[in-house]
Structure formats: structure tokens, C-alpha cells
Amino acid sequence: MQLTDSLGRTINYLRLSVTDRCNMRCSYCMPAEGVARKCHDDVLRYEELHLIAETAVGLGIEKIRITGGEPLVRAGIVEFLSRLSNIDGLRHLALTTNGLLLDKMAADLYEAGVQRLNVSLDSLKSETFAAITRGGDLDRVLAGLDAAEKAGFPPPKINMVVMRGVNDGEILDFAELTRSRGNSVRFIEYMPVIKEEGWQRYCISGEEILERIAARHTLEHVCKGAFAGPSRDFRIQGARGTLGIITAVSGHFCGECNRIRVTSTGQAKGCLFSDETTDLAPHLRPPNPTALAEVMKRIVAGKPQGHHITNNGYEHRNFTMAQIGG
């Protein structure tokens, strides 16, 4: 079965959040004081999250990415991932993490059937990293990257949110990781998810990022794989890893979007920046797989053409990435 929206886009990718909690407080993700925690009963149980995943795969979803908050802080996550990996028809199971717990959990994640890890990492300098994350320990994240490869994972993908005047001086250092470590690095334009006055001052366009790298290295285009995300991908000649540019603000990629999202409380969205949500909880408590499938098909059918963020502003309601799942 294939899921297709009203614009003819094939939807084969589900981002499924298992928690809104996080052990970091990244400045572009949430306010310094954090966000109000959801009540325990509001967060979906693993059985309910599994039903969503199983139903989605039955409709045509082939890739599931587990997100948070920070998914590794939720108790029982490894056993849940093991169950997900055994869903008939699921072709790719991935997980996004900030890496703080990865050094201790990488081997278990690999044994559970996770096929790919993405690690959010915005600086290779301890002080800058601690400032962005409001206290994060860079050494633990780097140890986690090493542990992942030792466990058997391919070099984790690294996601870097580029912010002018904060970490943009490290663009070439991150590009070098594609040669020295073999990681794939994705440079992500700063997005105004939290309402901050003058957010444009942090924005560096994907084209500028690419120009900075191309001034130092010869780049070649790379064809994206079957389960690729929204980045434009390149390779420094001779590098094992690739680099990608994600231009959510300066160059919308909505025409190629292949995903839907479900939050840890069961709110389904066809677009990260859409204010339209559908509550799946009524079809999970008690479980009604038939109704759930119909609702998910309607979410895909109603997926918006695109978002309206530009450097001049945006229209969506304020939210944090931890609440939505990235």
C-alpha cells in the first residue's frame, strides 16, 4: 500500500515522539526555564505508540524516526524500540538523540534493531556547546558517537543548527568530520520556533553555508537514498561521509515532504509549522485500529501544501521542538 496526499506526494515517513522531556535546554529549542511537563496520563503509553506505528506501517509508512524531547530519557525505551523493529513491513527504524546517554545505551539500541542514529550537535567547542545547551557536556556526546560505532552503527548523522555569531565559525570544522570520522553532517538553518525578538540575526542561509565550504573544498552532488530527509546532499572529494543543507527558511522543500508527525501526547500533524493538529487519543483509549487508520489517512489527505516561514516572519503559534518532536 502507498500513502499519497492530495498533491500527489508519497508519504512514507513517520516521526514519532515518545516524550516531551529533555536533559538539555538548548537555546533555540526551549526557554531557559524549560517547558511545563505534561501529566503522566497525558503521555501515550508504549502500547498506544506501538499501535500508531503499526497502523501507520499498515497504511504505507516505511520509515519511523523516534524523537523526543530526548527519547533516551524515557524508561523502557529499548524494549519499545525492539518491538517496533519487529513490525512487519517497517523497512527503516531510526532515532534522534542529543547523545548525552548514548555512550551507555548504544549497544542496547543496536541490539534492539535501530538502524540509524542522528545526533544533535551544535558545537565542537566545550564552552560554546555548554552555552547553547545551557550546561550540556560535550565530552559525553563525543563519547556517545564513539560508542555508537563500536556497537555496530554506521557513523551517526550529525545535525548542526547554524547560528550567526554563535557557532557559524565552526562550519568548516563540522565539514571536516565527514573526512576525519566519516559522519554525515547536516547544516540546518536557524528556525524561529520560539518567539524571540530579532531572531533573523541568527539566520545564515543554506547557500552561504555551502559557499563557505565550497571555498575550501571541492564538492560533488550526492543522490539521496530511498529514506532520505529534506537535505540537499554533497560530498567533499575523498570523504567517507556526506554533508547536507536543510533550508527550511530560505528555500522551502515542502514540495518533496514525505512525512507526518505524532507527538508524545498523540497530536498528529501534517506539517511541523502547521497549527492544525488531530488528536489520536480518542482512537487509542480504548484502542480502535480501524478508526485510527481512517483518521491517519485523513491527516495525510489534508497535509498542507507548505509552510509560510520567511526571513520576514511567520504565522504559526509558538511551540518548542521538544513538544512537537523535531
Short mmCIF file of C-alpha atoms in Angstrom, two decimals, residues 13-26 29-30 35 38 43-44 46 49 64-75 77 80-81 84 94-99 101 118-120 159 193 260-267 269 272 319-326:
data_model
loop_
_atom_site.label_atom_id
_atom_site.label_comp_id
_atom_site.label_asym_id
_atom_site.label_seq_id
_atom_site.Cartn_x
_atom_site.Cartn_y
_atom_site.Cartn_z
CA TYR A 13 7.93 8.61 6.88
CA LEU A 14 6.58 9.00 10.43
CA ARG A 15 8.32 10.99 13.14
CA LEU A 16 7.03 9.60 16.41
CA SER A 17 7.78 11.39 19.68
CA VAL A 18 7.89 9.33 22.86
CA THR A 19 8.41 12.15 25.38
CA ASP A 20 8.49 15.93 25.69
CA ARG A 21 11.16 15.73 28.41
CA CYS A 22 14.79 16.52 27.74
CA ASN A 23 18.05 16.59 29.68
CA MET A 24 19.22 19.71 27.84
CA ARG A 25 17.78 23.19 27.45
CA CYS A 26 19.01 24.23 24.01
CA CYS A 29 14.51 24.81 21.28
CA MET A 30 13.00 25.99 24.55
CA VAL A 35 8.53 23.91 29.50
CA LYS A 38 2.82 17.01 30.68
CA VAL A 43 1.64 10.99 27.54
CA LEU A 44 0.85 7.96 25.42
CA TYR A 46 4.10 2.40 24.78
CA LEU A 49 2.55 4.40 20.49
CA ILE A 64 9.85 5.63 11.51
CA ARG A 65 12.10 8.00 13.40
CA ILE A 66 11.77 8.06 17.19
CA THR A 67 12.20 11.53 18.70
CA GLY A 68 11.59 13.45 21.92
CA GLY A 69 12.34 15.71 23.72
CA GLU A 70 15.18 13.32 24.33
CA PRO A 71 13.85 9.79 23.72
CA LEU A 72 16.56 8.06 25.72
CA VAL A 73 15.37 9.62 29.00
CA ARG A 74 12.13 7.61 28.89
CA ALA A 75 12.25 4.40 30.90
CA ILE A 77 12.70 2.84 25.55
CA PHE A 80 9.81 -0.42 22.97
CA LEU A 81 12.28 0.01 20.11
CA LEU A 84 8.90 -1.54 16.81
CA ALA A 94 15.93 5.48 13.20
CA LEU A 95 16.32 7.54 16.36
CA THR A 96 17.34 11.14 17.02
CA THR A 97 19.17 11.90 20.26
CA ASN A 98 21.25 14.63 21.83
CA GLY A 99 23.86 11.97 22.62
CA LEU A 101 23.15 8.96 27.21
CA ASN A 118 21.04 11.10 14.30
CA VAL A 119 22.83 13.15 16.94
CA SER A 120 22.07 16.83 17.51
CA ASN A 159 22.64 17.71 12.91
CA VAL A 193 10.27 28.02 16.71
CA ILE A 260 3.84 13.24 9.15
CA ARG A 261 4.42 13.72 12.89
CA VAL A 262 2.82 12.46 16.07
CA THR A 263 3.64 14.00 19.44
CA SER A 264 4.04 12.10 22.69
CA THR A 265 0.50 13.11 23.65
CA GLY A 266 -0.99 11.79 20.41
CA GLN A 267 -1.33 15.02 18.46
CA LYS A 269 0.45 16.96 12.35
CA LEU A 272 5.88 20.92 11.61
CA PHE A 319 5.91 25.98 20.32
CA THR A 320 9.10 24.23 21.35
CA MET A 321 10.74 21.46 19.36
CA ALA A 322 10.59 19.25 22.45
CA GLN A 323 6.79 19.50 22.40
CA ILE A 324 6.47 18.58 18.73
CA GLY A 325 9.31 16.12 18.27
CA GLY A 326 11.60 17.98 15.90
#
